[in-house]
Structure formats: structure tokens, C-alpha cells
Coordinates of C-alpha atoms in Angstrom, one line a residue:
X1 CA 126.8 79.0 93.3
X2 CA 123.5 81.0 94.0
X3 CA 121.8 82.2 90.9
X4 CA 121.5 85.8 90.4
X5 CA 117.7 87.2 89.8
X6 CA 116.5 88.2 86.8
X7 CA 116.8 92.0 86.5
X8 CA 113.4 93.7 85.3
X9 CA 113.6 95.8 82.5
X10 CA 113.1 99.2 83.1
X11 CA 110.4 101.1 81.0
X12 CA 110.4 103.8 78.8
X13 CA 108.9 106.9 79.4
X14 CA 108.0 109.0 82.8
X15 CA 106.2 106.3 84.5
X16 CA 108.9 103.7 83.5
X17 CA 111.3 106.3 85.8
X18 CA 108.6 106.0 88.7
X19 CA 108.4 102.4 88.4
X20 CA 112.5 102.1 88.8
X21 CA 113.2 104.2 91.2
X22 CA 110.8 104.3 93.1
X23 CA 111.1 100.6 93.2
X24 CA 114.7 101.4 94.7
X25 CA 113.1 103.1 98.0
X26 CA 113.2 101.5 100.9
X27 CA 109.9 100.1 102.8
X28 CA 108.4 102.4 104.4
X29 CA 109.5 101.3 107.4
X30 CA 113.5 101.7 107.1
X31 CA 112.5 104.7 105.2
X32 CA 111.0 106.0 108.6
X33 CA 114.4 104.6 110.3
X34 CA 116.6 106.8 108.1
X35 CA 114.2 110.0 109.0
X36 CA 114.8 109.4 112.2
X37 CA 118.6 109.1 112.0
X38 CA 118.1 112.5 110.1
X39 CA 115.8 114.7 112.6
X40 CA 118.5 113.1 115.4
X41 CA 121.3 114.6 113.4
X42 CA 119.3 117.9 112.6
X43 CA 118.3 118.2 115.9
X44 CA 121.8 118.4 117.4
X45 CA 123.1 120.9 114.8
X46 CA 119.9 123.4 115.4
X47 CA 120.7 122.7 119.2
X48 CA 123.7 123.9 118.7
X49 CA 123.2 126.7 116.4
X50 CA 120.6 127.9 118.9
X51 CA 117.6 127.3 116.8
X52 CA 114.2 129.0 118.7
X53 CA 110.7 130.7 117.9
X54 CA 108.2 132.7 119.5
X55 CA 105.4 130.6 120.4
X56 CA 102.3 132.4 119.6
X57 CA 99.8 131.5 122.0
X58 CA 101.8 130.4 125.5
X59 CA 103.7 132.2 127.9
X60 CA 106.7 132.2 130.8
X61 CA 105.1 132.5 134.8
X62 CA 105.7 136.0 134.3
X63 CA 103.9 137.0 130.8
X64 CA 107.0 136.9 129.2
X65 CA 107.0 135.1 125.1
X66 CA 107.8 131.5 126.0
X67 CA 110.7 131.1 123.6
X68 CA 110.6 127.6 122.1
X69 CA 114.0 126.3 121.1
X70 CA 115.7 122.8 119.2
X71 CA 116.4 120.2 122.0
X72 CA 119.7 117.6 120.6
X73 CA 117.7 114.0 120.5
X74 CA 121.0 113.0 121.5
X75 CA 120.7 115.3 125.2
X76 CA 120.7 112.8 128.0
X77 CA 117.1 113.4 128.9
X78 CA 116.0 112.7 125.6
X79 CA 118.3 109.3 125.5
X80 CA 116.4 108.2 128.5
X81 CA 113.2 109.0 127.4
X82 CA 113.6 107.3 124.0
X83 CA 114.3 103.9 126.0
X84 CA 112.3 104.6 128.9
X85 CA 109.4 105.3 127.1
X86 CA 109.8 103.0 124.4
X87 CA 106.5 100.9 125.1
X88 CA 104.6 103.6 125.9
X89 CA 105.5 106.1 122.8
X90 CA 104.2 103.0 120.4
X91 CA 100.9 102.1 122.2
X92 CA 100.2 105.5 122.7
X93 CA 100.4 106.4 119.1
X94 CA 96.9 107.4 118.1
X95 CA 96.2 106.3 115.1
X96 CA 96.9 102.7 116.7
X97 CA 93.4 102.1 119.0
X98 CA 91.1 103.8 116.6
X99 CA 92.2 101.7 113.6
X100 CA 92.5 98.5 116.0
X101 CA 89.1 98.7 117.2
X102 CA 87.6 99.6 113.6
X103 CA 89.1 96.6 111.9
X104 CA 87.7 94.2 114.5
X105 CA 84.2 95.2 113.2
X106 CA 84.9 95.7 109.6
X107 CA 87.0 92.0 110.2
X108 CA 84.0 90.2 110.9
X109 CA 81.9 92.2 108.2
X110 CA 84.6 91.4 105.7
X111 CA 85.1 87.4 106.2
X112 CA 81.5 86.9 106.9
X113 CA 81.1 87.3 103.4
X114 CA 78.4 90.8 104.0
X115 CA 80.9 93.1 102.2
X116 CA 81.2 91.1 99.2
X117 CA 77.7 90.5 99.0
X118 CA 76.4 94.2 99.4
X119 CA 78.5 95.2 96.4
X120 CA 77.8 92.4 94.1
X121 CA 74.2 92.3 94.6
X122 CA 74.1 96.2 93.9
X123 CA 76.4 96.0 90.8
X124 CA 74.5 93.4 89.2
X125 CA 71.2 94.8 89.8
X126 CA 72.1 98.3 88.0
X127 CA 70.2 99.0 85.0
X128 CA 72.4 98.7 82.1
X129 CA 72.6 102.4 81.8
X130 CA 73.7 103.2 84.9
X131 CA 76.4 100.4 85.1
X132 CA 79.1 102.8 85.0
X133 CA 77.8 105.3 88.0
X134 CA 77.1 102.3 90.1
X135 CA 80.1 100.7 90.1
X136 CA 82.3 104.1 90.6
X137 CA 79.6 104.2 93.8
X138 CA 80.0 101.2 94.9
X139 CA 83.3 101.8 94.6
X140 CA 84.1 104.4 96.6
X141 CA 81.8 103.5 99.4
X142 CA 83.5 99.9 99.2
X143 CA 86.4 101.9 100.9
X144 CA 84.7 100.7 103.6
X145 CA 85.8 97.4 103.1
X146 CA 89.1 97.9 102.5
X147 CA 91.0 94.8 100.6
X148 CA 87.6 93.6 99.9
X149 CA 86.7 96.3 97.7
X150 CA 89.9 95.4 95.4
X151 CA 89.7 92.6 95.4
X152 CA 85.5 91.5 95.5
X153 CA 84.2 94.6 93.3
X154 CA 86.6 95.7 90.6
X155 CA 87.2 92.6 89.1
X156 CA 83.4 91.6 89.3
X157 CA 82.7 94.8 87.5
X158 CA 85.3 93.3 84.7
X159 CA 82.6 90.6 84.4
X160 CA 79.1 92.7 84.8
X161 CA 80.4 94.7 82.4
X162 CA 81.0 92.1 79.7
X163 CA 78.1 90.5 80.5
X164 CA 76.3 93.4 79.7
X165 CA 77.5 93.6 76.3
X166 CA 80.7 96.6 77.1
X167 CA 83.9 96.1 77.4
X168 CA 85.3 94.2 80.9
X169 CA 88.7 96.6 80.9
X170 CA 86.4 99.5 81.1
X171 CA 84.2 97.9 84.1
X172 CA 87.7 97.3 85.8
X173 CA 89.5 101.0 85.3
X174 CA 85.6 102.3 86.7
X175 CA 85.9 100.2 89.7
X176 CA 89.4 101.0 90.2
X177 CA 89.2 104.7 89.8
X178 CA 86.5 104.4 92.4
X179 CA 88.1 102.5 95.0
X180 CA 92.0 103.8 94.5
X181 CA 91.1 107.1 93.0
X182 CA 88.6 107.8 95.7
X183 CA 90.0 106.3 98.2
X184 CA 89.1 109.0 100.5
X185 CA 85.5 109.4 99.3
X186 CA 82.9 108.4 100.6
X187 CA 79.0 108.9 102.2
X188 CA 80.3 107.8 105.9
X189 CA 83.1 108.0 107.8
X190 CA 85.3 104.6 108.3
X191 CA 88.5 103.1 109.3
X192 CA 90.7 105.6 106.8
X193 CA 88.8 108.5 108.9
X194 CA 90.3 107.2 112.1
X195 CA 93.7 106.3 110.9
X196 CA 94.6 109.9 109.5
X197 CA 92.8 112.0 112.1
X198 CA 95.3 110.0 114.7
X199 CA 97.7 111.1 113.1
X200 CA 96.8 114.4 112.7
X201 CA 95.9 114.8 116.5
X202 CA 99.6 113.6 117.0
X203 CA 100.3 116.4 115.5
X204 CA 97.8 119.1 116.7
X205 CA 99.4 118.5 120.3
X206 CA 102.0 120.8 120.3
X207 CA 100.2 123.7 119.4
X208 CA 97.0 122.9 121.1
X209 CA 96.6 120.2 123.9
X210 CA 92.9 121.0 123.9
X211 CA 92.1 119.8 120.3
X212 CA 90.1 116.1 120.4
X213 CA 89.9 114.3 117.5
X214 CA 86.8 114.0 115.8
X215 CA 86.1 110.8 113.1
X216 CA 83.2 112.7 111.4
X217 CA 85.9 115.8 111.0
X218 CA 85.9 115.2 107.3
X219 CA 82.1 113.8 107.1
X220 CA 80.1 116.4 104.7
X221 CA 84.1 116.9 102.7
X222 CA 84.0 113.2 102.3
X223 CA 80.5 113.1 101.0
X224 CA 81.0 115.6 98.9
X225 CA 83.9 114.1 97.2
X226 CA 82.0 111.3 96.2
X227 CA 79.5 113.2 94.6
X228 CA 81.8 115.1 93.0
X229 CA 84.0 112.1 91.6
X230 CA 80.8 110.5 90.7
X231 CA 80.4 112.3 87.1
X232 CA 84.0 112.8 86.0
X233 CA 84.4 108.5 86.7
X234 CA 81.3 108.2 84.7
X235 CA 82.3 110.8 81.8
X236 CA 86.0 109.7 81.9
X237 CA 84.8 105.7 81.7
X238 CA 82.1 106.2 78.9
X239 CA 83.6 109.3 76.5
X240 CA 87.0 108.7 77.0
X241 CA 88.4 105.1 77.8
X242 CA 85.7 102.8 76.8
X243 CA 85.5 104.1 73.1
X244 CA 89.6 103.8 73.0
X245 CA 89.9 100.3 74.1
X246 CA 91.1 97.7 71.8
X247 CA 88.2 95.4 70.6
X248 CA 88.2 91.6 72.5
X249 CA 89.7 89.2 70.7
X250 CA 87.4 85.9 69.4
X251 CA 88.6 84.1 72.6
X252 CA 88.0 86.7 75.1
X253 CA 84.4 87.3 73.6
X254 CA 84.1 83.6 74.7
X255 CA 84.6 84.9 78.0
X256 CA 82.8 87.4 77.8
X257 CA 79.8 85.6 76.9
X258 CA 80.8 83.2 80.0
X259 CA 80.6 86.0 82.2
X260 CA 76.7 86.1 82.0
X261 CA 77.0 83.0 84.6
X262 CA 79.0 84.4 86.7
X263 CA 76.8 87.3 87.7
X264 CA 74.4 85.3 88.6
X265 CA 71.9 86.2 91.1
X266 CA 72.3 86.1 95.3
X267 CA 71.1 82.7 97.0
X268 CA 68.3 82.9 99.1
X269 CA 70.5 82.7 102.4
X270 CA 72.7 85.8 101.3
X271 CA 69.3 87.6 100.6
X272 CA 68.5 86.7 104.6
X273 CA 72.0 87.3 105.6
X274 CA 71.7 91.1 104.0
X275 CA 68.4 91.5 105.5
X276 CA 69.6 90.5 108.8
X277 CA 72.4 92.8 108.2
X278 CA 70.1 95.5 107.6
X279 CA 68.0 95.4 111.1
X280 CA 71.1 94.5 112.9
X281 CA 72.5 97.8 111.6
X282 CA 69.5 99.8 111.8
X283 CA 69.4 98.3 115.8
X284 CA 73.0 99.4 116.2
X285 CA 71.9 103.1 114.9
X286 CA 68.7 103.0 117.7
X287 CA 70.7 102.7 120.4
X288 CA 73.2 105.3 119.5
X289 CA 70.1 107.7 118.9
X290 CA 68.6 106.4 122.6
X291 CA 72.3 107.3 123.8
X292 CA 72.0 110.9 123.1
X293 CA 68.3 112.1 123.1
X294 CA 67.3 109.6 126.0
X295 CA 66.9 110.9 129.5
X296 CA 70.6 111.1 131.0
X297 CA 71.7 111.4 127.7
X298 CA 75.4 109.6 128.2
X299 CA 76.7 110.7 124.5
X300 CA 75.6 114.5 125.0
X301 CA 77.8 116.9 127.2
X302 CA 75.1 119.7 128.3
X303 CA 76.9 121.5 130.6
X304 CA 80.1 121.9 127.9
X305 CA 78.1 124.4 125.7
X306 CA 79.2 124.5 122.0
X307 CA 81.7 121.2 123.0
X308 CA 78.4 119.2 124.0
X309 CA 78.7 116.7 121.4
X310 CA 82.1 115.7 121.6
X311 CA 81.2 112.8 123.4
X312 CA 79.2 111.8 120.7
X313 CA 81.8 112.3 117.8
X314 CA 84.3 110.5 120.1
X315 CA 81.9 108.0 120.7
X316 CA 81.9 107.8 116.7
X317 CA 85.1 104.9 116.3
X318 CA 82.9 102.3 118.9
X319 CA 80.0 102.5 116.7
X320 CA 81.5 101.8 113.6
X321 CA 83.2 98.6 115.5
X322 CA 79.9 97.4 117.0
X323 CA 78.1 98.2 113.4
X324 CA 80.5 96.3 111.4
X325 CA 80.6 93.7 114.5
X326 CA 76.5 93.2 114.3
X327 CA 75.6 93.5 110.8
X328 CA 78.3 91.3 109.9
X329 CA 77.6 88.6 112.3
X330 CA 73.7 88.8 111.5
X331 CA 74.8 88.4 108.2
X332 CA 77.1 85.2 108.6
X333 CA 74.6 83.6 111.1
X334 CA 72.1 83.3 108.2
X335 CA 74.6 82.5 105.5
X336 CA 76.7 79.9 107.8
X337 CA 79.9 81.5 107.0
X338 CA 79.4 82.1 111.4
X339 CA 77.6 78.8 113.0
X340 CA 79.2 80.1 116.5
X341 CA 80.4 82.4 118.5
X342 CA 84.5 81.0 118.0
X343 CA 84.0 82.1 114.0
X344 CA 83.5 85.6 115.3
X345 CA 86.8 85.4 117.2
X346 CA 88.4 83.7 114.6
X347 CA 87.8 86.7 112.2
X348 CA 88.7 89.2 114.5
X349 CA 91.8 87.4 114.9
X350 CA 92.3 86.9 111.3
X351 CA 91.8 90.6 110.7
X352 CA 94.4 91.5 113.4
X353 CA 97.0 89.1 111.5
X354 CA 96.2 91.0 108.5
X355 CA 97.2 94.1 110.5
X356 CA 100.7 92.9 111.2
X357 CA 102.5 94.7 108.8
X358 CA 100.6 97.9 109.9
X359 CA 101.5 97.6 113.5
X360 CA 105.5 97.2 112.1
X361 CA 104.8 100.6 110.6
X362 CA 103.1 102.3 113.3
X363 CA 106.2 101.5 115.4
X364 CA 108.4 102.9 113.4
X365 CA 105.8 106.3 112.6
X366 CA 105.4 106.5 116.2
X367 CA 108.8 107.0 117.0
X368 CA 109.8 109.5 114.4
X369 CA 106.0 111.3 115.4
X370 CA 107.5 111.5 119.1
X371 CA 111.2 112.4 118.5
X372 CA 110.4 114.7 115.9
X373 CA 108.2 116.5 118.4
X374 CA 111.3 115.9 121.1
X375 CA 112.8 117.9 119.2
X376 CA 110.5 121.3 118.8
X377 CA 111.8 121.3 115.5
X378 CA 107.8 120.7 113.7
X379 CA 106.7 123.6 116.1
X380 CA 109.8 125.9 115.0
X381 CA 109.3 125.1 111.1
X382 CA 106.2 125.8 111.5
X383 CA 106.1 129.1 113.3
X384 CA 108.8 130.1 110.7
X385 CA 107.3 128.4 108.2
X386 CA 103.9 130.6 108.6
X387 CA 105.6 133.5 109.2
X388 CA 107.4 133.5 105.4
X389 CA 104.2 132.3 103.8
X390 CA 102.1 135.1 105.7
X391 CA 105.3 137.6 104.4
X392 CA 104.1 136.2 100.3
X393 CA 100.4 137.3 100.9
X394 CA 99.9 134.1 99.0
X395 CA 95.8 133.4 99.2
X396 CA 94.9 130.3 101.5
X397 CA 93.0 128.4 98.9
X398 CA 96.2 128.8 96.4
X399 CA 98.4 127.3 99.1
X400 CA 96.1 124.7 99.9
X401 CA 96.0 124.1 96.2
X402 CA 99.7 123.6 96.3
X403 CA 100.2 121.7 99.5
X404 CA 97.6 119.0 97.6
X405 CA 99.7 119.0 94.6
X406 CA 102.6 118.4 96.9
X407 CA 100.6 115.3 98.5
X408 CA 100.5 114.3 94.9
X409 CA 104.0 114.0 93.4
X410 CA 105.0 112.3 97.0
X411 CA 102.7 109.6 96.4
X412 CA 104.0 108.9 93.5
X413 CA 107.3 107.7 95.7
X414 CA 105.7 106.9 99.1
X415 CA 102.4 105.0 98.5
X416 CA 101.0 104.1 102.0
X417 CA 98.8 106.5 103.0
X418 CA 99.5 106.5 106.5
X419 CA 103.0 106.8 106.3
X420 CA 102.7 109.9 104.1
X421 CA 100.7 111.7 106.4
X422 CA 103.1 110.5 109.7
X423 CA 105.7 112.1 107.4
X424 CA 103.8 115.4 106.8
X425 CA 101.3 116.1 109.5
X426 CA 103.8 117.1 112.1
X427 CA 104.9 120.3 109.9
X428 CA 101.8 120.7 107.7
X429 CA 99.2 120.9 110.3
X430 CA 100.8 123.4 113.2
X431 CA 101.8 125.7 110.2
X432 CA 98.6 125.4 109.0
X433 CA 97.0 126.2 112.0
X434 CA 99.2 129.0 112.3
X435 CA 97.8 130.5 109.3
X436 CA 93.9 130.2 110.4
X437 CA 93.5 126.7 108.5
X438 CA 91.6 123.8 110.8
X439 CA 93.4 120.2 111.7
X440 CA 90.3 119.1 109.9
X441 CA 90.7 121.2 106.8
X442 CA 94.6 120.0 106.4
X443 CA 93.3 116.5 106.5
X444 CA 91.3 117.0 104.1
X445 CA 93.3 118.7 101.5
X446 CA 95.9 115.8 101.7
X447 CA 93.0 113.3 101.4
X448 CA 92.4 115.1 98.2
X449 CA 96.0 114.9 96.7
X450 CA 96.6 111.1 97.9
X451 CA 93.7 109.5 96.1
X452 CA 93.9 111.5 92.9
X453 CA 97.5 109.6 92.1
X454 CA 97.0 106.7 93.6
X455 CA 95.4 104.6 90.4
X456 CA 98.3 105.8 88.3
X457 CA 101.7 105.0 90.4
X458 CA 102.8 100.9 90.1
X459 CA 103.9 101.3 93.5
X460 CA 100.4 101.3 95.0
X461 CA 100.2 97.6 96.5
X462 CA 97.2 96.6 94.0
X463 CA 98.6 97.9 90.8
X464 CA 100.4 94.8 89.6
X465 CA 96.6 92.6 90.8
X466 CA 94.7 95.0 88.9
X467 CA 96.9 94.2 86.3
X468 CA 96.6 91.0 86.5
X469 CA 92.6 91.5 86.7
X470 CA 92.9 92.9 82.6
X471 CA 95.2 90.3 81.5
X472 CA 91.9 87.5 81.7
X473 CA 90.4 89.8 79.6
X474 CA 93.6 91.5 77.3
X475 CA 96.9 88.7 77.3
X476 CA 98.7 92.2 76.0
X477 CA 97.7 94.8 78.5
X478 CA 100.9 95.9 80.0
X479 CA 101.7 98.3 82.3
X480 CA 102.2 101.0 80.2
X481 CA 98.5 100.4 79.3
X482 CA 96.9 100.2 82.4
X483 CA 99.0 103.4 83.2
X484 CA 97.8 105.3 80.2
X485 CA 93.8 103.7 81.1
X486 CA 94.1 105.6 84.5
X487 CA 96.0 109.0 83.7
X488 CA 92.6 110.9 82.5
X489 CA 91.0 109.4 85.5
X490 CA 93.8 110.4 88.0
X491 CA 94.0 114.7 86.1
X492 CA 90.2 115.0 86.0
X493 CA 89.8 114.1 89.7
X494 CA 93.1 116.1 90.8
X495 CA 91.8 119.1 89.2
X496 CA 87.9 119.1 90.2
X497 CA 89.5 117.8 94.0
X498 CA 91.3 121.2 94.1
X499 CA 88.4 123.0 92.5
X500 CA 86.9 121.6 95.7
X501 CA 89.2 122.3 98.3
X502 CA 89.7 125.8 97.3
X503 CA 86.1 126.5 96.9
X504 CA 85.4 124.9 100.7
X505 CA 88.1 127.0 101.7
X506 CA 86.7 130.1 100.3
X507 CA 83.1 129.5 101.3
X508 CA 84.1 128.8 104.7
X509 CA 82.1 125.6 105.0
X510 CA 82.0 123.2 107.9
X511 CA 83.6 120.2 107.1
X512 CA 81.8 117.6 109.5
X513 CA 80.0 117.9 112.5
X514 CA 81.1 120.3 115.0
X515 CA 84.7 120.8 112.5
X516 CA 85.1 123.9 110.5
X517 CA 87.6 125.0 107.9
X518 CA 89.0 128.1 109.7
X519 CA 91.1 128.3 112.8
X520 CA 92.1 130.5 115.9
X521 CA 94.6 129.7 118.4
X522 CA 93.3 131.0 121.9

């Protein structure tokens, strides 16, 4: 007779309720599965109750309103088009190419070792008093390097940290507020920038077919952030968790005083390999410049007016492939991690494998993203949806406010950021745009409320390795610990991300490049 698992206890408290039932969700991708069985059922009842709107900006041949109404997913057309299209509705998902061809780059960057050895050689050169701000720098631009970051930097700042005579747990919660907290901060734009604005051009579509998606949308937002974050993970880490944390026991100050030789300095091959990496990069940088000021200028539209650089922004996803692709080769060919050309392809192909489970998920998204707009029933909500909040005379900064609060609590259920904003982009963003608020300005208001919980729910994939990561250092730091260690981190960047948001919104500012926070349907 089988054995029956061992049930985990479920703890005490708010996050204890989290934990259990959140634990009780299904993945993500069955989650998207049931949402579509919903909109299929919805769809047929609004199709029969005769569910329409006005659409604002598109007429009939003969300047009447072009009334928009529900269409039943389970019409015959849409049957057909559901298996018929099948192939096509998944590779033609957006998000899909831009994070394909991003990962090949950052792959190569990644195994090669370059990642890794950027971050350690800047943590452990910090001066002692500005360990804390560089790691939760470091940190954030370590988004970069996706897994690496977790796993490479926050448990190295655990060590640097102790080796600098401060407590390891306070290294850790510094790096992971950085890398978790802000996920979405950072000084440049990177694979998280075209994963979410794919999404969000799925769902610009049906309200504006002219709309191109732009990876610097979020740029100076982005920047900002981190700059922003940068004090209150500083203050938080130095005032207010560091001085709270239990003292090291006589073991672990054994460790600690270990720790000195593991933060030991760079060879002299990964000081070539980063220098390398450096004029590969800077190379990579040339001959985008050459491709828009030389004569021709390929990457520069001059005959599209006030559009002319969309070539260049669009151009934005190949450069980060061929910049992760270069430096990280350069950096491999002097370190030997890459002795031929096969290693390259071997770490592309590694970082595809470690895709796998994404490309599960971006079947199912894709399908609910595309039968969801099937239906017209994103486009009615949202027309409706605008309509009642214009009716509260509620200001735009408020709502945005609440919409990030919203992002928020639902990551507290649904952790992957992807498949939150697959969920809400194809409301959010036409109603938004409805109301005079940008694609760009949507994303990043739910960039804002994703991060700022993200370091305090145990769903997050890294929780239980972070975890993990303070046990070398604390045998008794248990959940409930690490939970309580990242609350102050997770409130002070919630509230001075809104403060941000709304302030952007109210000042009007350009977001990136050639994206601005307002918006007007022609």
C-alpha cells in the first residue's frame, strides 16, 4: 500500500493563510485552462444577452458608431478558428520572440560565467560603508541576469557581509529586496522589458492596430525606480533589520570568519574575460550608433516624422541579444568557460531548455489572450469599464494608485509575473487607454505593484532557496522570520513606488524614449 505524504503544517498568522492556500492554486498553467473554460462560458451568456458597446474611435462604411458586441467562443466560426489557428495563435503570441531572442544572449552571458563575475567583483570591491547601497544596486541591475542574480549575488552578499564584520542575514534580505523587490528596476532595459510589453501590445490591438511596441517604453520609469529603491533598501537594511537580527551563534561566527576566503579576489583570466567583455560591448554599442547617424541611416525613419525612431526602439530586443551574445563570449573566450564555437551553442541551447516551462505557459496565455479578444468581451469591459470610472470623477493618479495596489494583493496568489499581466492586460490597458493613460504608463504601474510583494509571498519560486540561503547562517530562521525580515522592505517600496507612479502621472513625464504617460485615441 502506497504511503500517504506528509501533510505540512499550516502556519499561524496572515502569511501562514497565504502560504496554504495559495499553495492550493493550481499552476499557472491549468489556472489559465479554467479562465478559459470561463470566458467560453461568459462569452455565450453575454452573446446571448446581447452584450455590445460603442466603440469610440471606429466606424460602419457609412459613418455610422460601429457597435461592438460579445461573439459565443462556442459560434462555429470561432470553433474553427480555435483549431485552425492553433499553431499560429501560439507562435504568434508576442511576448514569445522578444523573450526567445533575449535569452539567447543573456544565455551565453549567463553560463559563460560574465554575470556572475560582474556582480561579485563589484560587491566585493565596495567600501565597507557602502556595502549595503551596492549590493541593493547590484541587485536590481542583476535583474539582468535573471536566475543568476538569485542565485550568484544574494547569497554572496550573505558572505561579504560577514566578512566585513555585519551580519550575513542582513547582506541576504539587501540582495533579495534588490533583486525580488526590484524586480522591475533597473538602469537599462532587458528581457523583463520585452516579456511585459508583448503582452501588453497583445492587448493594445484591439483598440489601436497602429500601436508598436517599444522595449525602452519604460526606460527613464525603470531608471528611476532604481534610484528611488536605492535609499529605502539602504535605510530599511541598516536602521531597521540589521540592528533587529539575532546575534550569530559561536558556530556561525566560525563561519563567518571563514567567509573572508571566500570573497576572495577575481583570477587574472576573469579580470581579461570582464575586460574583453567590456570592448566587446562597447563594439556592440558603435555599431548601433553607426546604424543610425551613419549615411543611409538603416535604424532612423526620416521620412516618418515624429515616428522616425521606431525603427531604432524596435531594433532595441536584437541589440540586447547580440550584446549579451558578444560580451559574454568575449568573456568565456578568455576565461575558457568557451574554447569553441559548439560552447556558444551549447548555452543557447541550455538557456532554451531552461525556457521550457515558459513556453508551456505562453501556450496556454496565448490562447486565453486570443479567445478572450474572440470574444470582444476585454474591449466591451473596457469601454464600460471607463465609462463608470469617468462617471466617479475619480483623479488618474488615485486610480493608478489603486490598480498597483490591486497588482499587489494578486501577487500574493499568482506569482509569475507574466502570467499576471496575460491575466490583466487585456482589460487594464484598453480601459486605460480609454481614460487618456499610455500602454506604457499601464505597464509601468503594474511593474510597480508586482515587485513591491514579491520578497514577502512563499509562493515566489526563490523564497524557500532564500530560505535556505539564512539557514547556513541561522539553523532557526523559519519562514515566519524571513517573512517578518522582508515586510518593511516590501511597505516602504510599495508606498514610495506609488508616490512615484502618481507623481509621473501628474507631472506628465515621458516614460522612455519616444513613450509618454498620456494618451489619445485618433
Amino acid at each position: 500500500m502506497a504511503q500517504t505524504p506528509p501533510v505540512t503544517p499550516r502556519q499561524p498568522g496572515f502569511l501562514g493563510w497565504i502560504e496554504y492556500n495559495g499553495n492550493r492554486l493550481p499552476d499557472p498553467v491549468f489556472i489559465f485552462f479554467w479562465l478559459i473554460l470561463f470566458v467560453v462560458a461568459i462569452s455565450v451568456v453575454a452573446a446571448l444577452a446581447g452584450l455590445s458597446a460603442v466603440h469610440p474611435t471606429q466606424f460602419e462604411v457609412d459613418g455610422s458608431p460601429l457597435i461592438i458586441e460579445a461573439a459565443s467562443l462556442l459560434s462555429a466560426d470561432n470553433i474553427q478558428r480555435l483549431l485552425v489557428e492553433m499553431p499560429t495563435t501560439f507562435t504568434h503570441f508576442h511576448p514569445l520572440g522578444y523573450v526567445l531572442l533575449v535569452m539567447l544572449g543573456a544565455g551565453v552571458a549567463e553560463r559563460s560565467g560574465l554575470f556572475a563575475a560582474v556582480m561579485s567583483s563589484a560587491v566585493k570591491a565596495a567600501p565597507a560603508a557602502l556595502l549595503t547601497p551596492v549590493v541593493a544596486l547590484l541587485a536590481m541591475v542583476g535583474n539582468l541576469a535573471a536566475d543568476a542574480a538569485y542565485v550568484v549575488l544574494i547569497p554572496l552578499a550573505g558572505v561579504v557581509f560577514a566578512a566585513a564584520g555585519r551580519h550575513p542575514i542582513a547582506g541576504i534580505a539587501a540582495g533579495f529586496a534588490g533583486v525580488s523587490g526590484g524586480f522591475s528596476a533597473n538602469l537599462i532595459p532587458g528581457q523583463l522589458d520585452a516579456l511585459l510589453f508583448g503582452i501588453t501590445e497583445a492587448a493594445v490591438v484591439t483598440l489601436d492596430t497602429s500601436w508598436v511596441m517599444n522595449i525602452a517604453g519604460n526606460w527613464y520609469f525603470i531608471a528611476a525606480m532604481t534610484f528611488i529603491y536605492l535609499p529605502v533598501i539602504w535605510y530599511v537594511t541598516d536602521k531597521v533589520i540589521e540592528p533587529r537580527l539575532a546575534p550569530l551563534s559561536e558556530e556561525n561566527k566560525g563561519s563567518a570568519a571563514l567567509a573572508q576566503r571566500e570573497s576572495d579576489v577575481l583570477s587574472d583570466s576573469e579580470h581579461q574575460g570582464m575586460r574583453r567583455a567590456g570592448l566587446a560591448s562597447l563594439g556592440v554599442i558603435l555599431v548601433w550608433a553607426l546604424l543610425c547617424f551613419a549615411p543611409g541611416t538603416p535604424l532612423i525613419n526620416e521620412d516618418a516624422g515624429a515616428a522616425s525612431m521606431q525603427p531604432f526602439y524596435q531594433s532595441l530586443v536584437a541589440a540586447f541579444f547580440i550584446l549579451f551574445l558578444a560580451s559574454g563570449w568575449a568573456y568565456g573566450s578568455a576565461t575558457g568557460s568557451v574554447s569553441s564555437h559548439r560552447d556558444v551553442v551549447r548555452m543557447m541551447s541550455e538557456a532554451m531548455a531552461d525556457l521550457s516551462y515558459y513556453l508551456v505557459l505562453a501556450f496556454a496565455a496565448a490562447h486565453f489572450v486570443a479567445m478572450f479578444n474572440w470574444s470582444n468581451l476585454g474591449l466591451i469591459f473596457a469601454i464600460n469599464g471607463a465609462a463608470v470610472i469617468q462617471a466617479t470623477s475619480l483623479p488618474m493618479p488615485i486610480l493608478m494608485a489603486l490598480i498597483i495596489l490591486l497588482t499587489g494583493m494578486i501577487n500574493l496568489l499568482i506569482g509569475s509575473a507574466s502570467a499576471k499581466w496575460a491575466l490583466l492586460a487585456p482589460v487594464l490597458v484598453p480601459m486605460l487607454m480609454l481614460l487618456g493613460i499610455s500602454p506604457e504608463m499601464a505597464t509601468a504601474a503594474y511593474r510597480v505593484g508586482d515587485g513591491a510583494t514579491n520578497i514577502i509571498t512563499p509562493l515566489m519560486p526563490y523564497f524557500p532557496l532564500i530560505l535556505a540561503f539564512c539557514h547556513r547562517w541561522q539553523k532557526d530562521f523559519g519562514l515566519g522570520s524571513l517573512a517578518a525580515t522582508m515586510i518593511p522592505y516590501s511597505i516602504w517600496m510599495m508606498v514610495t513606488g506609488l508616490i512615484l507612479t502618481m507623481l509621473w502621472i501628474w507631472l506628465g513625464l515621458p516614460l522612455g524614449p519616444g513613450a509618454v504617460s498620456g494618451y489619445e485615441l485618433l
